[in-house]
């Protein structure tokens, strides 16, 4: 029989599988904890993520957690967070990832006042496109491209995080037909409809949606709740970024609109094509992101100072704010989750206009920036 013993706490100072030393717990949330650790074999600093005990009995959550590392170990690209290993401490699974210093693109945007200059945005998107192209080359679709899942490191490196809902076209695995997975602000129409054959063009749609936000300061579709946002992506023509922001040309806006085409056959075939079209339309030269985002280094120093001040509180009392800008945390660990009942995803979207209040009553507290998981005869989950 399978061992379901759950260990209540994992102390710093312990070594996992004789190799991974837990040094300091630097973050914790509804899904588990993240430690800064050390690889005793290479003396490299790493991030070690452990699933919380309460989720170890949840078969699908457990499987997704371990599948994230299994898919990515051995794959290396400068714009994708690196995975080094995985294992279990009793019944608690853990994965070992690259330790990064910097802040999320979401936080960078806030620091910059909500939007980025055209040349900065294109330089960011160019690195993202390279990372996504690498995933697509290996038959993987990220499915949750958004600023919160992008990390800006000291030195200007852009890294894609959170591969927990990556879709393997050769091995669909845990995703059932009709399931809707992604973040409402950036979801493609085919994701919303629960298509079972999504491909790289889903990520192109999300990348175009995020490019819109980088240039205008807000996502392309807004709403009072998730379903209003999803309805826009499914049924409303993509907005013109040049109307939302005076610094965006009509040519650039057209590239973004094509990237957000409702029919995926009308979108660029690859992220490389999308970014090439964007560069050609903008006529802007690349910038040195290390210089442009130099403030990231200062943010790390400030966060480290705060962490030092609270170090005596004990691991369970360390607030996320002290460490969230120092390490690449996947958002499913750092964000609290809410669960609500949902109708079939396809039915919900098609009826939101005519039965708005019936749907909204069930999701009044939902947040469109969170990852949404829903499907026929199952519970919709925000994370």
GROMACS .gro file of C-alpha atoms in nm:
model
  383
    1UNK     CA    1   0.000   0.000   0.000
    2UNK     CA    2   0.110   0.355  -0.069
    3UNK     CA    3   0.257   0.555   0.219
    4UNK     CA    4   0.023   0.848   0.291
    5UNK     CA    5   0.201   0.964   0.604
    6UNK     CA    6   0.209   1.346   0.603
    7UNK     CA    7   0.493   1.531   0.771
    8UNK     CA    8   0.359   1.847   0.935
    9UNK     CA    9   0.671   2.061   0.901
   10UNK     CA   10   1.004   2.053   0.721
   11UNK     CA   11   1.280   2.235   0.913
   12UNK     CA   12   1.559   2.440   0.762
   13UNK     CA   13   1.896   2.267   0.790
   14UNK     CA   14   1.769   1.933   0.667
   15UNK     CA   15   1.923   1.766   0.361
   16UNK     CA   16   1.692   1.599   0.110
   17UNK     CA   17   1.811   1.279  -0.057
   18UNK     CA   18   2.165   1.350   0.058
   19UNK     CA   19   2.206   1.636  -0.190
   20UNK     CA   20   1.968   1.929  -0.143
   21UNK     CA   21   2.031   2.132   0.173
   22UNK     CA   22   1.738   2.344   0.297
   23UNK     CA   23   1.895   2.670   0.415
   24UNK     CA   24   1.616   2.926   0.468
   25UNK     CA   25   1.245   2.919   0.409
   26UNK     CA   26   1.187   3.224   0.194
   27UNK     CA   27   0.822   3.189   0.104
   28UNK     CA   28   0.507   3.005   0.190
   29UNK     CA   29   0.146   3.008   0.078
   30UNK     CA   30  -0.162   2.796   0.032
   31UNK     CA   31   0.016   2.540  -0.185
   32UNK     CA   32   0.338   2.495   0.008
   33UNK     CA   33   0.677   2.641   0.093
   34UNK     CA   34   0.987   2.749  -0.095
   35UNK     CA   35   1.334   2.729   0.055
   36UNK     CA   36   1.657   2.879  -0.057
   37UNK     CA   37   1.885   2.580  -0.062
   38UNK     CA   38   2.218   2.449  -0.177
   39UNK     CA   39   2.314   2.168  -0.410
   40UNK     CA   40   2.583   1.989  -0.206
   41UNK     CA   41   2.713   1.825  -0.524
   42UNK     CA   42   2.783   2.150  -0.713
   43UNK     CA   43   2.769   2.407  -0.428
   44UNK     CA   44   2.510   2.596  -0.633
   45UNK     CA   45   2.230   2.800  -0.472
   46UNK     CA   46   1.890   2.659  -0.567
   47UNK     CA   47   1.521   2.707  -0.489
   48UNK     CA   48   1.347   2.406  -0.336
   49UNK     CA   49   0.968   2.394  -0.349
   50UNK     CA   50   0.772   2.156  -0.125
   51UNK     CA   51   0.402   2.082  -0.157
   52UNK     CA   52   0.199   2.151   0.156
   53UNK     CA   53   0.086   1.843   0.353
   54UNK     CA   54  -0.284   1.921   0.303
   55UNK     CA   55  -0.245   1.879  -0.074
   56UNK     CA   56  -0.049   1.553  -0.064
   57UNK     CA   57  -0.372   1.352  -0.058
   58UNK     CA   58  -0.515   1.532  -0.362
   59UNK     CA   59  -0.426   1.307  -0.652
   60UNK     CA   60  -0.445   1.565  -0.931
   61UNK     CA   61  -0.267   1.840  -0.739
   62UNK     CA   62   0.008   1.596  -0.647
   63UNK     CA   63   0.038   1.471  -1.005
   64UNK     CA   64   0.058   1.822  -1.153
   65UNK     CA   65   0.322   1.924  -0.899
   66UNK     CA   66   0.550   1.633  -0.984
   67UNK     CA   67   0.474   1.643  -1.356
   68UNK     CA   68   0.599   2.004  -1.374
   69UNK     CA   69   0.954   1.897  -1.293
   70UNK     CA   70   0.941   1.568  -1.482
   71UNK     CA   71   0.861   1.750  -1.807
   72UNK     CA   72   1.135   2.010  -1.769
   73UNK     CA   73   1.437   1.839  -1.611
   74UNK     CA   74   1.705   1.819  -1.877
   75UNK     CA   75   1.562   2.099  -2.092
   76UNK     CA   76   1.775   2.414  -2.080
   77UNK     CA   77   1.708   2.756  -2.228
   78UNK     CA   78   1.813   3.097  -2.090
   79UNK     CA   79   1.453   3.223  -2.100
   80UNK     CA   80   1.298   2.925  -1.918
   81UNK     CA   81   1.348   2.863  -1.546
   82UNK     CA   82   1.576   2.561  -1.501
   83UNK     CA   83   1.471   2.249  -1.312
   84UNK     CA   84   1.741   2.040  -1.147
   85UNK     CA   85   1.567   1.760  -0.964
   86UNK     CA   86   1.271   1.622  -0.774
   87UNK     CA   87   1.198   1.376  -0.500
   88UNK     CA   88   0.998   1.310  -0.185
   89UNK     CA   89   1.048   1.362   0.183
   90UNK     CA   90   0.816   1.098   0.316
   91UNK     CA   91   0.486   1.175   0.148
   92UNK     CA   92   0.580   1.536   0.069
   93UNK     CA   93   0.706   1.587  -0.287
   94UNK     CA   94   0.960   1.854  -0.371
   95UNK     CA   95   1.113   1.999  -0.684
   96UNK     CA   96   1.446   2.179  -0.717
   97UNK     CA   97   1.467   2.483  -0.942
   98UNK     CA   98   1.702   2.757  -1.043
   99UNK     CA   99   1.738   3.036  -0.788
  100UNK     CA  100   1.683   3.376  -0.950
  101UNK     CA  101   1.727   3.729  -0.819
  102UNK     CA  102   1.500   4.005  -0.940
  103UNK     CA  103   1.126   4.065  -0.957
  104UNK     CA  104   0.829   3.959  -1.166
  105UNK     CA  105   0.740   4.149  -1.481
  106UNK     CA  106   0.413   4.234  -1.309
  107UNK     CA  107   0.606   4.421  -1.040
  108UNK     CA  108   0.831   4.586  -1.298
  109UNK     CA  109   0.524   4.719  -1.480
  110UNK     CA  110   0.389   4.861  -1.155
  111UNK     CA  111   0.724   5.023  -1.084
  112UNK     CA  112   0.719   5.183  -1.430
  113UNK     CA  113   0.371   5.328  -1.381
  114UNK     CA  114   0.165   5.062  -1.555
  115UNK     CA  115   0.320   5.051  -1.902
  116UNK     CA  116   0.660   5.026  -2.069
  117UNK     CA  117   0.814   5.234  -2.349
  118UNK     CA  118   0.785   5.065  -2.688
  119UNK     CA  119   1.153   4.968  -2.715
  120UNK     CA  120   1.154   4.822  -2.363
  121UNK     CA  121   0.838   4.621  -2.425
  122UNK     CA  122   0.970   4.478  -2.751
  123UNK     CA  123   1.299   4.382  -2.586
  124UNK     CA  124   1.106   4.194  -2.317
  125UNK     CA  125   0.872   4.026  -2.567
  126UNK     CA  126   1.168   3.920  -2.783
  127UNK     CA  127   1.317   3.717  -2.496
  128UNK     CA  128   0.977   3.573  -2.407
  129UNK     CA  129   0.922   3.471  -2.768
  130UNK     CA  130   1.256   3.288  -2.767
  131UNK     CA  131   1.166   3.095  -2.451
  132UNK     CA  132   0.822   3.002  -2.582
  133UNK     CA  133   0.968   2.897  -2.917
  134UNK     CA  134   1.195   2.658  -2.726
  135UNK     CA  135   0.897   2.504  -2.546
  136UNK     CA  136   0.704   2.475  -2.871
  137UNK     CA  137   1.000   2.305  -3.039
  138UNK     CA  138   0.975   2.036  -2.771
  139UNK     CA  139   0.600   1.993  -2.822
  140UNK     CA  140   0.502   2.189  -2.511
  141UNK     CA  141   0.245   2.468  -2.474
  142UNK     CA  142   0.279   2.689  -2.164
  143UNK     CA  143  -0.094   2.783  -2.139
  144UNK     CA  144  -0.046   3.051  -1.873
  145UNK     CA  145   0.169   3.329  -2.020
  146UNK     CA  146   0.121   3.644  -1.808
  147UNK     CA  147   0.334   3.910  -1.635
  148UNK     CA  148   0.313   3.728  -1.301
  149UNK     CA  149   0.479   3.425  -1.462
  150UNK     CA  150   0.767   3.622  -1.610
  151UNK     CA  151   1.077   3.704  -1.405
  152UNK     CA  152   1.314   3.996  -1.465
  153UNK     CA  153   1.658   3.920  -1.326
  154UNK     CA  154   1.947   4.147  -1.247
  155UNK     CA  155   2.130   4.176  -1.578
  156UNK     CA  156   1.813   4.202  -1.783
  157UNK     CA  157   1.747   3.833  -1.835
  158UNK     CA  158   1.379   3.750  -1.887
  159UNK     CA  159   1.268   3.408  -1.759
  160UNK     CA  160   0.939   3.225  -1.799
  161UNK     CA  161   0.815   3.069  -1.474
  162UNK     CA  162   0.536   2.838  -1.359
  163UNK     CA  163   0.526   2.536  -1.585
  164UNK     CA  164   0.267   2.355  -1.374
  165UNK     CA  165  -0.003   2.361  -1.643
  166UNK     CA  166   0.222   2.303  -1.944
  167UNK     CA  167   0.044   2.099  -2.211
  168UNK     CA  168   0.241   1.823  -2.381
  169UNK     CA  169   0.089   1.764  -2.723
  170UNK     CA  170   0.228   1.409  -2.725
  171UNK     CA  171   0.106   1.334  -2.372
  172UNK     CA  172  -0.199   1.542  -2.269
  173UNK     CA  173  -0.185   1.375  -1.928
  174UNK     CA  174  -0.408   1.536  -1.666
  175UNK     CA  175  -0.612   1.767  -1.890
  176UNK     CA  176  -0.955   1.626  -1.969
  177UNK     CA  177  -1.141   1.722  -2.288
  178UNK     CA  178  -1.350   2.032  -2.214
  179UNK     CA  179  -1.125   2.153  -1.934
  180UNK     CA  180  -1.053   2.527  -1.929
  181UNK     CA  181  -0.707   2.616  -1.797
  182UNK     CA  182  -0.532   2.952  -1.796
  183UNK     CA  183  -0.565   3.308  -1.668
  184UNK     CA  184  -0.876   3.493  -1.793
  185UNK     CA  185  -0.697   3.816  -1.887
  186UNK     CA  186  -0.477   3.630  -2.138
  187UNK     CA  187  -0.670   3.318  -2.243
  188UNK     CA  188  -0.722   3.229  -2.608
  189UNK     CA  189  -1.071   3.151  -2.739
  190UNK     CA  190  -0.980   2.785  -2.786
  191UNK     CA  191  -0.863   2.762  -2.424
  192UNK     CA  192  -1.191   2.911  -2.311
  193UNK     CA  193  -1.384   2.656  -2.512
  194UNK     CA  194  -1.184   2.371  -2.362
  195UNK     CA  195  -1.029   2.259  -2.690
  196UNK     CA  196  -0.832   1.934  -2.658
  197UNK     CA  197  -0.591   2.014  -2.942
  198UNK     CA  198  -0.441   2.349  -2.843
  199UNK     CA  199  -0.102   2.429  -2.991
  200UNK     CA  200   0.166   2.700  -2.991
  201UNK     CA  201  -0.082   2.955  -3.128
  202UNK     CA  202  -0.254   2.957  -2.789
  203UNK     CA  203   0.068   3.094  -2.638
  204UNK     CA  204   0.095   3.342  -2.927
  205UNK     CA  205  -0.249   3.475  -2.836
  206UNK     CA  206  -0.148   3.513  -2.471
  207UNK     CA  207   0.182   3.676  -2.569
  208UNK     CA  208  -0.005   3.926  -2.787
  209UNK     CA  209  -0.249   3.998  -2.503
  210UNK     CA  210   0.040   4.058  -2.267
  211UNK     CA  211   0.214   4.280  -2.524
  212UNK     CA  212  -0.103   4.486  -2.535
  213UNK     CA  213  -0.084   4.530  -2.159
  214UNK     CA  214   0.287   4.616  -2.161
  215UNK     CA  215   0.220   4.899  -2.407
  216UNK     CA  216  -0.112   5.032  -2.279
  217UNK     CA  217  -0.105   4.964  -1.906
  218UNK     CA  218  -0.407   4.732  -1.897
  219UNK     CA  219  -0.512   4.394  -2.040
  220UNK     CA  220  -0.713   4.401  -2.362
  221UNK     CA  221  -1.039   4.291  -2.199
  222UNK     CA  222  -1.159   4.398  -1.856
  223UNK     CA  223  -1.464   4.301  -1.654
  224UNK     CA  224  -1.619   4.284  -1.311
  225UNK     CA  225  -1.549   3.909  -1.293
  226UNK     CA  226  -1.381   3.625  -1.477
  227UNK     CA  227  -1.669   3.543  -1.706
  228UNK     CA  228  -1.703   3.899  -1.835
  229UNK     CA  229  -1.333   3.896  -1.923
  230UNK     CA  230  -1.358   3.553  -2.085
  231UNK     CA  231  -1.662   3.662  -2.286
  232UNK     CA  232  -1.455   3.945  -2.433
  233UNK     CA  233  -1.177   3.711  -2.542
  234UNK     CA  234  -1.427   3.468  -2.690
  235UNK     CA  235  -1.665   3.707  -2.864
  236UNK     CA  236  -1.538   4.065  -2.890
  237UNK     CA  237  -1.296   4.194  -3.154
  238UNK     CA  238  -0.946   4.268  -3.015
  239UNK     CA  239  -0.916   4.635  -2.912
  240UNK     CA  240  -0.685   4.876  -3.091
  241UNK     CA  241  -0.379   4.946  -2.874
  242UNK     CA  242  -0.317   5.273  -3.059
  243UNK     CA  243  -0.652   5.399  -2.931
  244UNK     CA  244  -0.568   5.304  -2.572
  245UNK     CA  245  -0.216   5.451  -2.576
  246UNK     CA  246  -0.099   5.747  -2.784
  247UNK     CA  247   0.256   5.615  -2.811
  248UNK     CA  248   0.146   5.300  -2.998
  249UNK     CA  249   0.131   5.324  -3.377
  250UNK     CA  250  -0.145   5.178  -3.593
  251UNK     CA  251   0.112   4.940  -3.744
  252UNK     CA  252   0.206   4.799  -3.402
  253UNK     CA  253  -0.161   4.774  -3.305
  254UNK     CA  254  -0.233   4.570  -3.618
  255UNK     CA  255   0.039   4.320  -3.529
  256UNK     CA  256  -0.112   4.275  -3.182
  257UNK     CA  257  -0.463   4.240  -3.327
  258UNK     CA  258  -0.340   3.968  -3.562
  259UNK     CA  259  -0.175   3.789  -3.270
  260UNK     CA  260  -0.513   3.796  -3.092
  261UNK     CA  261  -0.717   3.673  -3.388
  262UNK     CA  262  -1.017   3.465  -3.277
  263UNK     CA  263  -0.933   3.194  -3.530
  264UNK     CA  264  -0.588   3.058  -3.458
  265UNK     CA  265  -0.525   3.002  -3.828
  266UNK     CA  266  -0.527   3.381  -3.867
  267UNK     CA  267  -0.250   3.431  -3.611
  268UNK     CA  268   0.125   3.420  -3.679
  269UNK     CA  269   0.251   3.063  -3.702
  270UNK     CA  270   0.531   3.111  -3.448
  271UNK     CA  271   0.634   3.345  -3.168
  272UNK     CA  272   0.940   3.426  -3.378
  273UNK     CA  273   0.714   3.553  -3.657
  274UNK     CA  274   0.508   3.755  -3.411
  275UNK     CA  275   0.806   3.936  -3.262
  276UNK     CA  276   0.962   3.992  -3.605
  277UNK     CA  277   0.641   4.156  -3.723
  278UNK     CA  278   0.633   4.363  -3.405
  279UNK     CA  279   0.990   4.485  -3.453
  280UNK     CA  280   0.927   4.571  -3.818
  281UNK     CA  281   0.611   4.765  -3.735
  282UNK     CA  282   0.774   4.952  -3.447
  283UNK     CA  283   1.100   5.034  -3.616
  284UNK     CA  284   1.246   5.046  -3.265
  285UNK     CA  285   1.592   4.925  -3.173
  286UNK     CA  286   1.659   4.687  -2.884
  287UNK     CA  287   1.758   4.835  -2.551
  288UNK     CA  288   1.987   4.715  -2.273
  289UNK     CA  289   1.737   4.580  -2.020
  290UNK     CA  290   2.010   4.550  -1.757
  291UNK     CA  291   2.048   4.926  -1.772
  292UNK     CA  292   1.678   5.004  -1.814
  293UNK     CA  293   1.575   4.782  -1.522
  294UNK     CA  294   1.867   4.867  -1.296
  295UNK     CA  295   1.618   4.943  -1.018
  296UNK     CA  296   1.566   4.565  -0.982
  297UNK     CA  297   1.902   4.537  -0.806
  298UNK     CA  298   1.797   4.801  -0.555
  299UNK     CA  299   1.472   4.617  -0.489
  300UNK     CA  300   1.665   4.299  -0.410
  301UNK     CA  301   1.888   4.482  -0.162
  302UNK     CA  302   1.585   4.632   0.010
  303UNK     CA  303   1.408   4.297   0.026
  304UNK     CA  304   1.719   4.129   0.166
  305UNK     CA  305   1.743   4.400   0.432
  306UNK     CA  306   1.380   4.341   0.528
  307UNK     CA  307   1.439   3.965   0.543
  308UNK     CA  308   1.735   4.020   0.776
  309UNK     CA  309   1.523   4.233   1.008
  310UNK     CA  310   1.253   3.966   1.038
  311UNK     CA  311   1.488   3.669   1.050
  312UNK     CA  312   1.437   3.618   1.422
  313UNK     CA  313   1.061   3.567   1.380
  314UNK     CA  314   1.096   3.206   1.273
  315UNK     CA  315   1.019   3.034   0.946
  316UNK     CA  316   0.643   3.019   0.992
  317UNK     CA  317   0.622   3.394   1.044
  318UNK     CA  318   0.828   3.513   0.748
  319UNK     CA  319   0.596   3.715   0.523
  320UNK     CA  320   0.604   3.655   0.149
  321UNK     CA  321   0.680   4.023   0.078
  322UNK     CA  322   1.030   3.985   0.219
  323UNK     CA  323   1.129   3.718  -0.029
  324UNK     CA  324   0.904   3.731  -0.333
  325UNK     CA  325   1.145   3.954  -0.521
  326UNK     CA  326   1.449   3.738  -0.451
  327UNK     CA  327   1.358   3.396  -0.583
  328UNK     CA  328   1.166   3.258  -0.876
  329UNK     CA  329   0.849   3.139  -0.705
  330UNK     CA  330   0.583   2.976  -0.918
  331UNK     CA  331   0.256   3.159  -0.869
  332UNK     CA  332   0.065   2.849  -0.758
  333UNK     CA  333   0.281   2.850  -0.444
  334UNK     CA  334   0.263   3.218  -0.357
  335UNK     CA  335  -0.101   3.290  -0.436
  336UNK     CA  336  -0.387   3.195  -0.210
  337UNK     CA  337  -0.655   2.988  -0.382
  338UNK     CA  338  -1.032   3.006  -0.384
  339UNK     CA  339  -1.259   2.731  -0.507
  340UNK     CA  340  -1.608   2.781  -0.649
  341UNK     CA  341  -1.863   2.578  -0.837
  342UNK     CA  342  -1.882   2.634  -1.211
  343UNK     CA  343  -2.106   2.511  -1.489
  344UNK     CA  344  -1.952   2.355  -1.798
  345UNK     CA  345  -1.696   2.609  -1.923
  346UNK     CA  346  -1.836   2.627  -2.275
  347UNK     CA  347  -2.194   2.675  -2.155
  348UNK     CA  348  -2.090   2.941  -1.904
  349UNK     CA  349  -1.915   3.153  -2.167
  350UNK     CA  350  -2.190   3.133  -2.426
  351UNK     CA  351  -2.460   3.225  -2.174
  352UNK     CA  352  -2.279   3.499  -1.985
  353UNK     CA  353  -2.443   3.774  -2.191
  354UNK     CA  354  -2.800   3.651  -2.148
  355UNK     CA  355  -2.777   3.495  -1.803
  356UNK     CA  356  -2.519   3.729  -1.654
  357UNK     CA  357  -2.655   3.747  -1.302
  358UNK     CA  358  -2.703   3.372  -1.273
  359UNK     CA  359  -2.338   3.315  -1.357
  360UNK     CA  360  -2.196   3.612  -1.168
  361UNK     CA  361  -2.361   3.508  -0.843
  362UNK     CA  362  -2.136   3.201  -0.837
  363UNK     CA  363  -1.814   3.388  -0.907
  364UNK     CA  364  -1.857   3.727  -0.744
  365UNK     CA  365  -1.532   3.691  -0.552
  366UNK     CA  366  -1.322   3.558  -0.839
  367UNK     CA  367  -1.012   3.743  -0.958
  368UNK     CA  368  -0.936   3.748  -1.334
  369UNK     CA  369  -0.560   3.770  -1.277
  370UNK     CA  370  -0.558   3.422  -1.119
  371UNK     CA  371  -0.514   3.097  -1.306
  372UNK     CA  372  -0.852   2.943  -1.376
  373UNK     CA  373  -0.912   2.569  -1.396
  374UNK     CA  374  -1.254   2.441  -1.485
  375UNK     CA  375  -1.421   2.163  -1.674
  376UNK     CA  376  -1.735   1.955  -1.719
  377UNK     CA  377  -1.863   1.804  -1.396
  378UNK     CA  378  -1.577   1.933  -1.188
  379UNK     CA  379  -1.498   2.219  -0.959
  380UNK     CA  380  -1.364   2.541  -1.110
  381UNK     CA  381  -1.053   2.647  -0.924
  382UNK     CA  382  -0.886   2.983  -0.909
  383UNK     CA  383  -0.522   2.993  -0.827
   0.00000   0.00000   0.00000
